[in-house]
């Protein structure tokens, strides 16, 4: 691949063309916040945390889906972007019922970490408090919609890595929900292989194994990336 | 420098934040050197006095709380939302997903521990719960938020000590931001 | 059919039409509005009436597409006099036939606009409602039977296709379209010629042409009227576009709520295929192109091109970040051209009369005409087509006949849930893309709702926010949660419970959702709110509590 020059946060960088802005930033230790991104699976640009400003373009573009171009001037930490990252995080918290103190993922949650990262000490918007179901029908795992942030990492991991496509999304707007098969209880799914990849892909405490309690969850999303890498090598 | 007046308040919460406050242990002496605790669940006093700092634990769950927090807002120079319940309703807000009646019925009528005579208590002396629990900043202006369930004793001391020395603490910079 | 056969057919149809000019042609409007006020029963009754009078030889009755003034329907037009009768029903059709066909003397008090004009016009073309209009996309709607391809052929149908296939290269076609300066009529106003050229330039063995008929704005029905009134015009536009960009397969994505449009468009495809105007080796040339109808399932977001593509592919209709644009990687990852129905309806006239002709209509930056669905507090509601740059005042007071009861104009809402409100001080704004954007609104697909003082602007903003909230696909956070937050805040303000802080939050959120959303739905959802905040801030101020 041809090398091209890009400027990120006033740094002149050499990068391979065809790569996304996110890839180039991560290679060069420039921090980009993400939530729906998981190394190895398709990027969808849904969480809008990785938005960057590009000179000459009046729109904010998601770093995970936008490819670099020669002499692109990219800004990742402007005041506007920082402000929007904070609002996005606030909206994540306000949308469903995130009660850290009783959550299995407390202390290991990507959403919590994101909150600390953007310096979020309180949420300025009123909480929506929707009534959400908890699906405990699976023998080993639980799906708690209260804690789901609709990143759809589970959906993509299940379809792209496991090849089962148990998960999908139903409804629209703020009524969207992750569903198993055609909205059947997870335990009755005919496609789920109980592989547990969705559990590791999930950034919050929305999917968790039944045998743990508050704060005990240990997720390893890197395992999925590693698996994808090894498959590429034919190992 | 004259001593500051400090109050701690217990609204809709479990008092865990106050327990954590007690966990600052001997550092309470450092606080005492700079401030008098003039009102607190453990200090007797009917009327809420004018204070410099009010640490308010818990969320607003009833009309009584609402009146109280509005009065505190008027009489406190600095109002600190103390703990996750005060900041984001936390566990107390978990009843917000359901209509109040369902919550009462579930806890008093149909709870496993109740026999068939279980009934929802009603007496004028009892607190009248609002339909929805709200965090402090929904109803009054809050000067500082101190999240955590509970905030650690270190964090509480840090925040108090900064305010008592007329500095504004910064949880994010001090790496003391924590929820849950 | 080859080229010569097409020419012969067109000539024959034209001759037939000329012959008919001596007779009576009764056009019964069977557009959506008139059907709902009973024009189908009327059509039947009219046929019986003509039969009982034994006039079958002198009179031809045809169901047509929309004639325009929808709230005066059902409408019946007599040709060649071009006399339109309004509010005709089964009970009063007899005297009309007697007067118009037998006695050749119109009944004045039943003519179009007879209840509001002191002297209604016998030839409807003289009425200010029509006089100020210039019909290009809607040209033959209301004159031809949309279910008969020969009717279309007699009105210069498929002549542009003939010209394109035999006399023009794809470059020539693109050049002509660029020269015409036509811009996308779906809302965003992207130059159509440029779009075609971009798709043309991508080299790929497979390319696709999609017609976007997923008209979802509340109150908008121009695409519906074109599809129902003149489906062949759209189909011809699609074939020409496909020829220009090198696509061999096309999809017409029509929303499921338009069963008549779907039926007529499918019929049009069938007829065109039968005549060799569609399918393999069109008119005996090397060019092959096939079209299929895809039916939308009622999601507003599927009007967004990437979501539409996902829907055509059989996936959940959610948008994708652009770039890559569909021109580069669209349907099944192949270069794809997507044009709106109204845009495609304008293609054949441009080819026939030349880009130069089209570019001279309208304003320097917005050429041609635009169809508007005029609704709300207005005397003559319906479908109008005017040159770009016509002022709002002309549309409301000359074409639309002013406000009922002489009420004062308060605001006009353009662009549906993606647009904004224009207050009275801008009544003289020229209706073109740039002017509307500068006022915080957009052209959009052409919805135009007129409001008087009885409309509460906070409520208007709330209504559209609710629409966007319900129609958000739920993929990206700003749109999914942001629209809900904004709706809740607006509701709070509407209930007089809002505070200054709520208003500030609302403004902050609006800008955030506009800039951070993934697709056009989210990016334009705050527009009604932002524009009412800009022009009617006082109404918000009046409703908020003065202190927290």
PDB file of N, CA, C and O in Angstrom, chain A residues 5 23 25 34 45 53 63 93 96 101 109 115-116 119 129 153 156 164-165 185 199 205 209 219-220 226:
ATOM      1  N   UNK A   5       0.630  11.232   3.388  1.00  0.00           N
ATOM      2  CA  UNK A   5       0.847  12.112   4.539  1.00  0.00           C
ATOM      3  C   UNK A   5      -0.506  12.631   5.033  1.00  0.00           C
ATOM      4  O   UNK A   5      -1.342  13.070   4.244  1.00  0.00           O
ATOM      5  N   UNK A  23      -7.787   3.878  12.688  1.00  0.00           N
ATOM      6  CA  UNK A  23      -6.613   2.991  12.663  1.00  0.00           C
ATOM      7  C   UNK A  23      -5.322   3.794  12.746  1.00  0.00           C
ATOM      8  O   UNK A  23      -4.413   3.461  13.515  1.00  0.00           O
ATOM      9  N   UNK A  25      -4.913   6.812  13.917  1.00  0.00           N
ATOM     10  CA  UNK A  25      -4.782   7.444  15.228  1.00  0.00           C
ATOM     11  C   UNK A  25      -4.273   6.441  16.261  1.00  0.00           C
ATOM     12  O   UNK A  25      -3.376   6.751  17.043  1.00  0.00           O
ATOM     13  N   UNK A  34     -14.176   5.448  21.624  1.00  0.00           N
ATOM     14  CA  UNK A  34     -15.116   4.654  20.829  1.00  0.00           C
ATOM     15  C   UNK A  34     -16.012   3.837  21.752  1.00  0.00           C
ATOM     16  O   UNK A  34     -15.678   3.612  22.906  1.00  0.00           O
ATOM     17  N   UNK A  45     -20.159   3.213  12.730  1.00  0.00           N
ATOM     18  CA  UNK A  45     -20.237   4.659  12.995  1.00  0.00           C
ATOM     19  C   UNK A  45     -21.481   5.078  13.743  1.00  0.00           C
ATOM     20  O   UNK A  45     -22.046   6.130  13.478  1.00  0.00           O
ATOM     21  N   UNK A  53     -13.020  16.400  13.272  1.00  0.00           N
ATOM     22  CA  UNK A  53     -13.188  17.502  12.327  1.00  0.00           C
ATOM     23  C   UNK A  53     -12.160  17.350  11.225  1.00  0.00           C
ATOM     24  O   UNK A  53     -11.000  17.054  11.487  1.00  0.00           O
ATOM     25  N   UNK A  63     -14.464   8.659  12.796  1.00  0.00           N
ATOM     26  CA  UNK A  63     -13.109   8.213  12.470  1.00  0.00           C
ATOM     27  C   UNK A  63     -13.073   6.735  12.093  1.00  0.00           C
ATOM     28  O   UNK A  63     -12.250   6.301  11.296  1.00  0.00           O
ATOM     29  N   UNK A  93     -26.068   7.458  29.382  1.00  0.00           N
ATOM     30  CA  UNK A  93     -26.474   7.197  30.763  1.00  0.00           C
ATOM     31  C   UNK A  93     -27.951   7.480  30.984  1.00  0.00           C
ATOM     32  O   UNK A  93     -28.628   6.790  31.738  1.00  0.00           O
ATOM     33  N   UNK A  96     -31.160   4.591  29.263  1.00  0.00           N
ATOM     34  CA  UNK A  96     -31.732   3.424  29.954  1.00  0.00           C
ATOM     35  C   UNK A  96     -31.387   3.490  31.435  1.00  0.00           C
ATOM     36  O   UNK A  96     -31.038   4.541  31.933  1.00  0.00           O
ATOM     37  N   UNK A 101     -24.093   0.897  40.925  1.00  0.00           N
ATOM     38  CA  UNK A 101     -23.862   0.266  42.224  1.00  0.00           C
ATOM     39  C   UNK A 101     -24.406  -1.156  42.306  1.00  0.00           C
ATOM     40  O   UNK A 101     -23.979  -1.925  43.155  1.00  0.00           O
ATOM     41  N   UNK A 109     -16.687  -1.665  33.483  1.00  0.00           N
ATOM     42  CA  UNK A 109     -17.615  -1.309  32.417  1.00  0.00           C
ATOM     43  C   UNK A 109     -17.011  -0.247  31.504  1.00  0.00           C
ATOM     44  O   UNK A 109     -16.443   0.730  31.961  1.00  0.00           O
ATOM     45  N   UNK A 115     -17.284   7.527  30.975  1.00  0.00           N
ATOM     46  CA  UNK A 115     -17.739   8.633  31.817  1.00  0.00           C
ATOM     47  C   UNK A 115     -16.571   9.302  32.525  1.00  0.00           C
ATOM     48  O   UNK A 115     -16.459  10.531  32.532  1.00  0.00           O
ATOM     49  N   UNK A 116     -15.682   8.486  33.103  1.00  0.00           N
ATOM     50  CA  UNK A 116     -14.517   9.050  33.787  1.00  0.00           C
ATOM     51  C   UNK A 116     -13.641   9.816  32.808  1.00  0.00           C
ATOM     52  O   UNK A 116     -13.112  10.880  33.092  1.00  0.00           O
ATOM     53  N   UNK A 119     -14.852  13.093  31.970  1.00  0.00           N
ATOM     54  CA  UNK A 119     -15.037  13.921  33.158  1.00  0.00           C
ATOM     55  C   UNK A 119     -16.490  14.163  33.501  1.00  0.00           C
ATOM     56  O   UNK A 119     -16.880  15.239  33.947  1.00  0.00           O
ATOM     57  N   UNK A 129     -35.799   6.649  32.251  1.00  0.00           N
ATOM     58  CA  UNK A 129     -36.369   5.554  33.043  1.00  0.00           C
ATOM     59  C   UNK A 129     -37.332   4.670  32.251  1.00  0.00           C
ATOM     60  O   UNK A 129     -38.503   4.542  32.621  1.00  0.00           O
ATOM     61  N   UNK A 153     -22.519  -4.419  19.130  1.00  0.00           N
ATOM     62  CA  UNK A 153     -21.312  -5.241  18.988  1.00  0.00           C
ATOM     63  C   UNK A 153     -21.665  -6.720  19.058  1.00  0.00           C
ATOM     64  O   UNK A 153     -21.109  -7.546  18.322  1.00  0.00           O
ATOM     65  N   UNK A 156     -23.018  -7.918  15.683  1.00  0.00           N
ATOM     66  CA  UNK A 156     -22.006  -8.096  14.641  1.00  0.00           C
ATOM     67  C   UNK A 156     -21.073  -9.261  14.950  1.00  0.00           C
ATOM     68  O   UNK A 156     -20.680 -10.010  14.059  1.00  0.00           O
ATOM     69  N   UNK A 164     -23.569 -17.202  13.594  1.00  0.00           N
ATOM     70  CA  UNK A 164     -24.863 -17.743  14.016  1.00  0.00           C
ATOM     71  C   UNK A 164     -26.005 -16.765  13.737  1.00  0.00           C
ATOM     72  O   UNK A 164     -27.117 -17.164  13.441  1.00  0.00           O
ATOM     73  N   UNK A 165     -25.716 -15.490  13.831  1.00  0.00           N
ATOM     74  CA  UNK A 165     -26.724 -14.436  13.634  1.00  0.00           C
ATOM     75  C   UNK A 165     -27.951 -14.653  14.510  1.00  0.00           C
ATOM     76  O   UNK A 165     -29.082 -14.546  14.051  1.00  0.00           O
ATOM     77  N   UNK A 185     -37.470 -15.657  23.442  1.00  0.00           N
ATOM     78  CA  UNK A 185     -36.551 -15.646  24.586  1.00  0.00           C
ATOM     79  C   UNK A 185     -35.222 -16.302  24.181  1.00  0.00           C
ATOM     80  O   UNK A 185     -35.212 -17.261  23.397  1.00  0.00           O
ATOM     81  N   UNK A 199     -21.036 -11.978  24.967  1.00  0.00           N
ATOM     82  CA  UNK A 199     -20.765 -11.568  26.339  1.00  0.00           C
ATOM     83  C   UNK A 199     -19.456 -10.780  26.409  1.00  0.00           C
ATOM     84  O   UNK A 199     -19.367  -9.751  27.060  1.00  0.00           O
ATOM     85  N   UNK A 205     -22.746  -4.084  31.273  1.00  0.00           N
ATOM     86  CA  UNK A 205     -23.221  -5.274  31.977  1.00  0.00           C
ATOM     87  C   UNK A 205     -24.518  -5.802  31.404  1.00  0.00           C
ATOM     88  O   UNK A 205     -25.313  -6.411  32.107  1.00  0.00           O
ATOM     89  N   UNK A 209     -22.736 -13.669  32.532  1.00  0.00           N
ATOM     90  CA  UNK A 209     -22.973 -15.049  32.926  1.00  0.00           C
ATOM     91  C   UNK A 209     -23.708 -15.108  34.266  1.00  0.00           C
ATOM     92  O   UNK A 209     -23.504 -14.257  35.122  1.00  0.00           O
ATOM     93  N   UNK A 219     -14.746  -9.228  31.441  1.00  0.00           N
ATOM     94  CA  UNK A 219     -14.930  -9.383  30.002  1.00  0.00           C
ATOM     95  C   UNK A 219     -13.587  -9.267  29.306  1.00  0.00           C
ATOM     96  O   UNK A 219     -12.701  -8.579  29.781  1.00  0.00           O
ATOM     97  N   UNK A 220     -13.504  -9.888  28.159  1.00  0.00           N
ATOM     98  CA  UNK A 220     -12.255  -9.856  27.424  1.00  0.00           C
ATOM     99  C   UNK A 220     -12.524  -9.665  25.927  1.00  0.00           C
ATOM    100  O   UNK A 220     -12.430 -10.602  25.141  1.00  0.00           O
ATOM    101  N   UNK A 226      -8.361 -11.220  18.878  1.00  0.00           N
ATOM    102  CA  UNK A 226      -7.307 -12.225  18.748  1.00  0.00           C
ATOM    103  C   UNK A 226      -7.782 -13.403  17.887  1.00  0.00           C
ATOM    104  O   UNK A 226      -7.066 -13.889  17.011  1.00  0.00           O
TER     105      UNK A 226
END
